[in-house]
C-alpha positions as a printed NumPy array, in Angstrom:
array([[-31.264,  44.038, -62.385],
       [-34.568,  44.567, -61.149],
       [-36.191,  42.266, -63.781],
       [-33.34 ,  39.613, -62.824],
       [-34.45 ,  39.126, -59.343],
       [-38.061,  39.47 , -60.12 ],
       [-37.375,  36.389, -62.419],
       [-35.396,  34.236, -59.807],
       [-38.231,  34.944, -56.796],
       [-40.836,  33.573, -59.252],
       [-38.705,  30.558, -59.88 ],
       [-38.517,  29.594, -56.381],
       [-42.163,  30.346, -55.793],
       [-42.713,  27.609, -58.449],
       [-40.089,  24.995, -56.98 ],
       [-40.751,  25.239, -53.334],
       [-44.263,  23.785, -53.408],
       [-43.168,  20.787, -55.642],
       [-40.53 ,  19.755, -53.103],
       [-42.812,  19.93 , -50.076],
       [-45.379,  17.519, -51.995],
       [-42.387,  15.227, -52.665],
       [-41.169,  14.839, -49.004],
       [-44.62 ,  15.132, -47.236],
       [-45.57 ,  11.379, -48.383],
       [-42.33 ,   9.78 , -47.018],
       [-42.291,  11.762, -43.913],
       [-46.101,  11.149, -43.459],
       [-45.438,   7.316, -44.027],
       [-42.847,   7.041, -41.772],
       [-44.825,   8.788, -38.989],
       [-47.319,   6.496, -39.639],
       [-45.018,   3.389, -39.228],
       [-44.134,   4.852, -36.07 ],
       [-47.195,   5.853, -34.69 ],
       [-49.085,   2.254, -35.677],
       [-47.714,   0.264, -32.731],
       [-48.226,   2.827, -30.494],
       [-51.689,   3.111, -31.718],
       [-52.51 ,  -0.193, -31.17 ],
       [-51.168,  -0.4  , -27.368],
       [-48.873,  -3.434, -27.797],
       [-45.593,  -4.212, -29.588],
       [-45.334,  -6.965, -32.148],
       [-44.263, -10.323, -30.668],
       [-40.387, -11.477, -30.909],
       [-39.706,  -7.862, -32.204],
       [-36.049,  -6.974, -31.909],
       [-35.279,  -3.893, -30.669],
       [-33.429,  -2.698, -33.901],
       [-36.636,  -3.317, -35.956],
       [-38.168,  -0.576, -34.125],
       [-36.222,   1.962, -35.802],
       [-36.697,   3.176, -39.322],
       [-35.325,   1.688, -42.109],
       [-32.806,   4.694, -42.941],
       [-31.921,   4.436, -38.927],
       [-31.206,   0.505, -38.928],
       [-27.691,  -0.458, -38.21 ],
       [-26.386,  -2.71 , -41.577],
       [-25.957,  -5.91 , -39.268],
       [-28.23 ,  -6.907, -36.441],
       [-26.487,  -6.858, -32.911],
       [-25.172, -10.135, -31.39 ],
       [-26.707, -10.884, -28.155],
       [-24.044, -11.89 , -25.592],
       [-24.777, -13.961, -22.272],
       [-22.388, -13.2  , -19.342],
       [-22.252, -15.46 , -16.878],
       [-22.874, -14.7  , -13.329],
       [-19.914, -12.747, -11.567],
       [-18.631, -15.558,  -8.817],
       [-17.005, -14.525,  -5.621],
       [-13.401, -15.66 ,  -4.939],
       [-14.844, -18.674,  -2.348],
       [-17.046, -19.713,  -5.461],
       [-14.608, -19.925,  -8.198],
       [-13.885, -23.052,  -9.62 ],
       [-10.826, -24.889,  -8.114],
       [ -7.706, -25.043,  -9.766],
       [ -7.402, -27.948, -12.176],
       [ -4.352, -29.853, -10.838],
       [ -2.328, -32.42 , -13.06 ],
       [ -3.402, -36.209, -12.518],
       [ -1.363, -37.525,  -9.972],
       [  1.263, -40.204, -11.537],
       [  0.48 , -43.771, -10.22 ],
       [  2.382, -44.753,  -7.29 ],
       [  5.369, -47.564,  -8.104],
       [  5.161, -50.429,  -5.787],
       [  7.414, -50.088,  -3.027],
       [ 10.755, -51.767,  -3.693],
       [ 12.742, -52.977,  -0.762],
       [ 16.211, -51.417,   0.304],
       [ 18.818, -53.042,  -0.863],
       [ 20.467, -55.081,   1.513],
       [ 24.328, -55.842,   1.775],
       [ 25.734, -59.39 ,   0.76 ],
       [ 25.587, -61.667,   3.759],
       [ 28.641, -62.293,   5.417],
       [ 30.359, -65.531,   4.931],
       [ 30.279, -67.713,   8.03 ],
       [ 34.057, -67.948,   8.631],
       [ 34.055, -64.519,   8.639],
       [ 31.153, -63.798,  10.889],
       [ 32.996, -65.98 ,  13.384],
       [ 36.324, -63.919,  12.869],
       [ 34.264, -60.84 ,  13.587],
       [ 33.124, -62.   ,  16.572],
       [ 35.984, -63.024,  17.934],
       [ 37.218, -59.578,  17.359],
       [ 34.315, -57.828,  19.176],
       [ 35.142, -60.045,  21.898],
       [ 38.802, -59.294,  22.068],
       [ 38.527, -55.679,  21.373],
       [ 36.104, -53.537,  23.022],
       [ 33.641, -51.343,  20.998],
       [ 34.843, -47.565,  20.453],
       [ 32.066, -45.054,  19.741],
       [ 32.478, -43.46 ,  16.265],
       [ 35.438, -45.41 ,  15.303],
       [ 34.591, -46.671,  11.869],
       [ 38.236, -47.644,  10.99 ],
       [ 38.759, -51.311,  10.598],
       [ 39.967, -53.342,  13.698],
       [ 40.564, -56.608,  12.292],
       [ 42.512, -57.927,   9.259],
       [ 41.776, -61.218,   7.842],
       [ 44.07 , -63.511,   5.607],
       [ 42.26 , -65.946,   3.972],
       [ 41.979, -68.141,   1.152],
       [ 40.316, -67.206,  -1.852],
       [ 38.594, -70.458,  -2.087],
       [ 37.324, -70.603,   1.342],
       [ 35.672, -66.826,   1.883],
       [ 33.865, -65.004,  -0.748],
       [ 35.353, -61.728,  -1.588],
       [ 32.367, -59.465,  -1.085],
       [ 32.178, -60.958,   2.847],
       [ 34.652, -57.865,   3.888],
       [ 32.144, -55.389,   5.83 ],
       [ 32.589, -52.769,   8.824],
       [ 35.69 , -52.99 ,  10.854],
       [ 36.935, -56.055,   8.999],
       [ 39.629, -55.775,   6.593],
       [ 39.793, -58.996,   4.076],
       [ 42.822, -59.931,   2.375],
       [ 42.291, -63.045,  -0.168],
       [ 44.98 , -65.308,  -1.771],
       [ 45.387, -69.215,  -2.817],
       [ 46.311, -70.822,   0.629],
       [ 46.072, -67.48 ,   2.69 ],
       [ 49.746, -66.939,   2.208],
       [ 51.945, -63.861,   3.6  ],
       [ 54.059, -64.009,   0.897],
       [ 50.986, -63.167,  -1.876],
       [ 48.958, -60.963,   0.153],
       [ 51.898, -58.808,   2.026],
       [ 50.95 , -55.589,   0.3  ],
       [ 47.433, -55.7  ,   1.522],
       [ 48.369, -57.065,   4.84 ],
       [ 50.945, -54.344,   5.453],
       [ 48.741, -51.727,   4.289],
       [ 46.242, -52.992,   7.006],
       [ 48.653, -53.171,   9.844],
       [ 50.92 , -50.126,   9.354],
       [ 48.564, -47.703,   7.685],
       [ 45.24 , -48.484,   9.056],
       [ 46.877, -49.769,  12.125],
       [ 44.653, -52.857,  12.855],
       [ 45.275, -54.07 ,  16.213],
       [ 44.679, -57.852,  15.297],
       [ 45.701, -59.882,  12.43 ],
       [ 43.925, -63.166,  11.647],
       [ 45.166, -65.971,   9.56 ],
       [ 42.003, -67.944,   8.619],
       [ 42.143, -71.554,   7.357],
       [ 39.136, -73.689,   6.794],
       [ 38.952, -77.155,   4.67 ],
       [ 37.592, -75.293,   1.619],
       [ 41.173, -74.298,   0.634],
       [ 41.559, -75.796,  -2.833],
       [ 45.29 , -74.646,  -2.788],
       [ 46.423, -76.3  ,   0.13 ],
       [ 44.845, -79.626,  -0.94 ],
       [ 46.39 , -79.099,  -4.404],
       [ 49.833, -78.221,  -3.036],
       [ 49.584, -81.927,  -1.107],
       [ 49.676, -83.673,  -4.569],
       [ 51.663, -83.753,  -7.63 ],
       [ 50.778, -80.518,  -9.266],
       [ 53.942, -80.389, -11.936],
       [ 51.211, -80.596, -14.959],
       [ 49.718, -77.4  , -13.989],
       [ 50.8  , -74.013, -15.725],
       [ 54.033, -72.668, -14.715],
       [ 52.235, -69.471, -12.919],
       [ 49.978, -71.883, -10.888],
       [ 52.838, -73.776,  -9.919],
       [ 54.577, -70.695,  -8.695],
       [ 51.968, -70.413,  -6.278],
       [ 51.942, -73.287,  -4.798],
       [ 55.663, -73.961,  -4.406],
       [ 55.373, -71.554,  -1.394],
       [ 52.963, -73.896,   0.256],
       [ 55.353, -76.018,   2.376],
       [ 52.935, -78.917,   3.568],
       [ 53.683, -82.735,   3.933],
       [ 52.626, -84.705,   0.893],
       [ 51.836, -87.6  ,   2.694],
       [ 49.792, -86.109,   5.236],
       [ 45.75 , -85.899,   5.436],
       [ 43.815, -82.879,   4.201],
       [ 43.511, -81.445,   7.417],
       [ 46.937, -81.869,   8.62 ],
       [ 47.95 , -79.872,   5.476],
       [ 45.489, -77.153,   6.551],
       [ 46.977, -76.926,   9.858],
       [ 50.52 , -77.157,   8.99 ],
       [ 50.061, -74.097,   6.551],
       [ 48.108, -72.301,   9.069],
       [ 51.004, -72.268,  11.377],
       [ 53.33 , -71.524,   8.767],
       [ 51.618, -68.434,   7.689],
       [ 51.335, -67.277,  11.211],
       [ 55.137, -67.808,  12.021],
       [ 55.786, -65.593,   9.12 ],
       [ 53.539, -62.781,  10.104],
       [ 55.235, -62.792,  13.245],
       [ 58.682, -62.692,  11.961],
       [ 57.664, -60.219,   9.273],
       [ 55.617, -57.762,  11.73 ],
       [ 58.133, -58.592,  14.943],
       [ 58.279, -55.151,  16.106],
       [ 54.392, -54.03 ,  16.035],
       [ 54.098, -57.549,  17.888],
       [ 56.677, -56.845,  20.311],
       [ 55.5  , -53.366,  21.139],
       [ 52.1  , -54.797,  21.745],
       [ 50.292, -52.845,  18.901],
       [ 49.4  , -56.045,  16.848],
       [ 48.453, -59.711,  17.79 ],
       [ 48.579, -62.541,  15.052],
       [ 46.106, -65.295,  15.455],
       [ 45.839, -68.489,  13.745],
       [ 42.357, -69.901,  13.487],
       [ 40.722, -72.675,  11.586],
       [ 36.893, -72.463,  10.755],
       [ 35.575, -76.387,  11.523],
       [ 32.999, -76.486,   8.912],
       [ 32.582, -80.059,   9.156],
       [ 33.444, -80.72 ,  12.897],
       [ 36.892, -82.219,  12.261],
       [ 38.042, -80.677,  15.524],
       [ 34.971, -81.066,  17.469],
       [ 33.743, -77.74 ,  17.032],
       [ 31.426, -77.768,  14.362],
       [ 30.294, -74.412,  12.829],
       [ 32.707, -72.483,  14.965],
       [ 36.29 , -70.689,  14.859],
       [ 38.921, -72.631,  16.846],
       [ 41.969, -70.597,  17.555],
       [ 45.024, -72.465,  16.913],
       [ 47.921, -70.256,  17.841],
       [ 48.406, -66.678,  19.292],
       [ 51.723, -64.765,  18.182],
       [ 53.391, -68.202,  17.639],
       [ 52.087, -69.417,  21.067],
       [ 50.371, -73.381,  20.137],
       [ 49.735, -74.559,  23.737],
       [ 46.168, -75.122,  24.02 ],
       [ 45.913, -74.241,  27.815],
       [ 47.945, -71.024,  27.112],
       [ 45.599, -70.058,  24.441],
       [ 42.545, -70.491,  26.234],
       [ 43.729, -68.721,  29.241],
       [ 44.824, -65.689,  27.041],
       [ 41.589, -65.481,  25.046],
       [ 39.791, -65.944,  28.601],
       [ 41.79 , -62.919,  30.017],
       [ 41.714, -60.911,  26.532],
       [ 45.485, -60.61 ,  26.926],
       [ 46.326, -61.518,  23.104],
       [ 48.644, -58.776,  22.702],
       [ 52.228, -59.626,  23.15 ],
       [ 51.799, -63.147,  24.039],
       [ 54.677, -64.191,  22.16 ],
       [ 56.775, -62.783,  25.17 ],
       [ 54.804, -64.771,  27.793],
       [ 53.822, -61.05 ,  29.33 ],
       [ 50.32 , -61.66 ,  28.07 ],
       [ 49.644, -58.016,  28.726],
       [ 45.558, -57.778,  29.104],
       [ 43.868, -55.522,  26.765],
       [ 42.362, -52.9  ,  29.089],
       [ 45.832, -51.505,  30.094],
       [ 46.739, -51.031,  26.112],
       [ 45.805, -48.107,  23.975],
       [ 44.868, -49.575,  20.451]])
């Protein structure tokens, strides 16, 4: 056993000097490399920090230089990028209601003169029975309820007129005639060649075949007013309704060009009486001769 340990100790004594001689040049070389720049007193130009390390301690890839922007205060931050504003469209004017026809404007003016304005009351106060040829359908506006048919006939427009008078309780019923009514002009002539449906419409227009166009319009107007006074006799006698016949003198045939000429009030046709009733605004229950002033009525 003693000889075994003696042989092992001799072997170690032989290996230690060889190992020390093999590592000394590498360590000395690394130390020399590390001491060389320091001995020179300055660093190599453009030498990266990782290049100062020994080859065995250098990273596999060089570090990436990151440039951080300077920190900004809130008031120095860039403004929020808003979306681009849409181009402004050219201003389009508001749509206006169709202009009221001249006969209807005159009828509305007459109603405003006979009936005092009531604040906040948007219900119609005037029912107009007009010819379909003499006034456009789009003319009905505001406090005016328009019923149209060929020849401004009560027989053809009874449903609409009764709704306005008895449901909407309009205090004025104006039968409007004008020279533009083709149905009355056709009724003056022989219309047997027309379709049967049109003949039925014209048969109820009772005018003189040999009369003038103006006389035919006025005769038909008086007939329609008389029919309305009889049909709504209860409302007329109670003073809740006034039936007025009027002719729009567009061509000045009655000497009132562009004006509305009242020809009858509740069946009354005397010109002087009509003028007085209009002046006093006493058009309700005028058929009885009372001529009740409007101020004492609650309509």
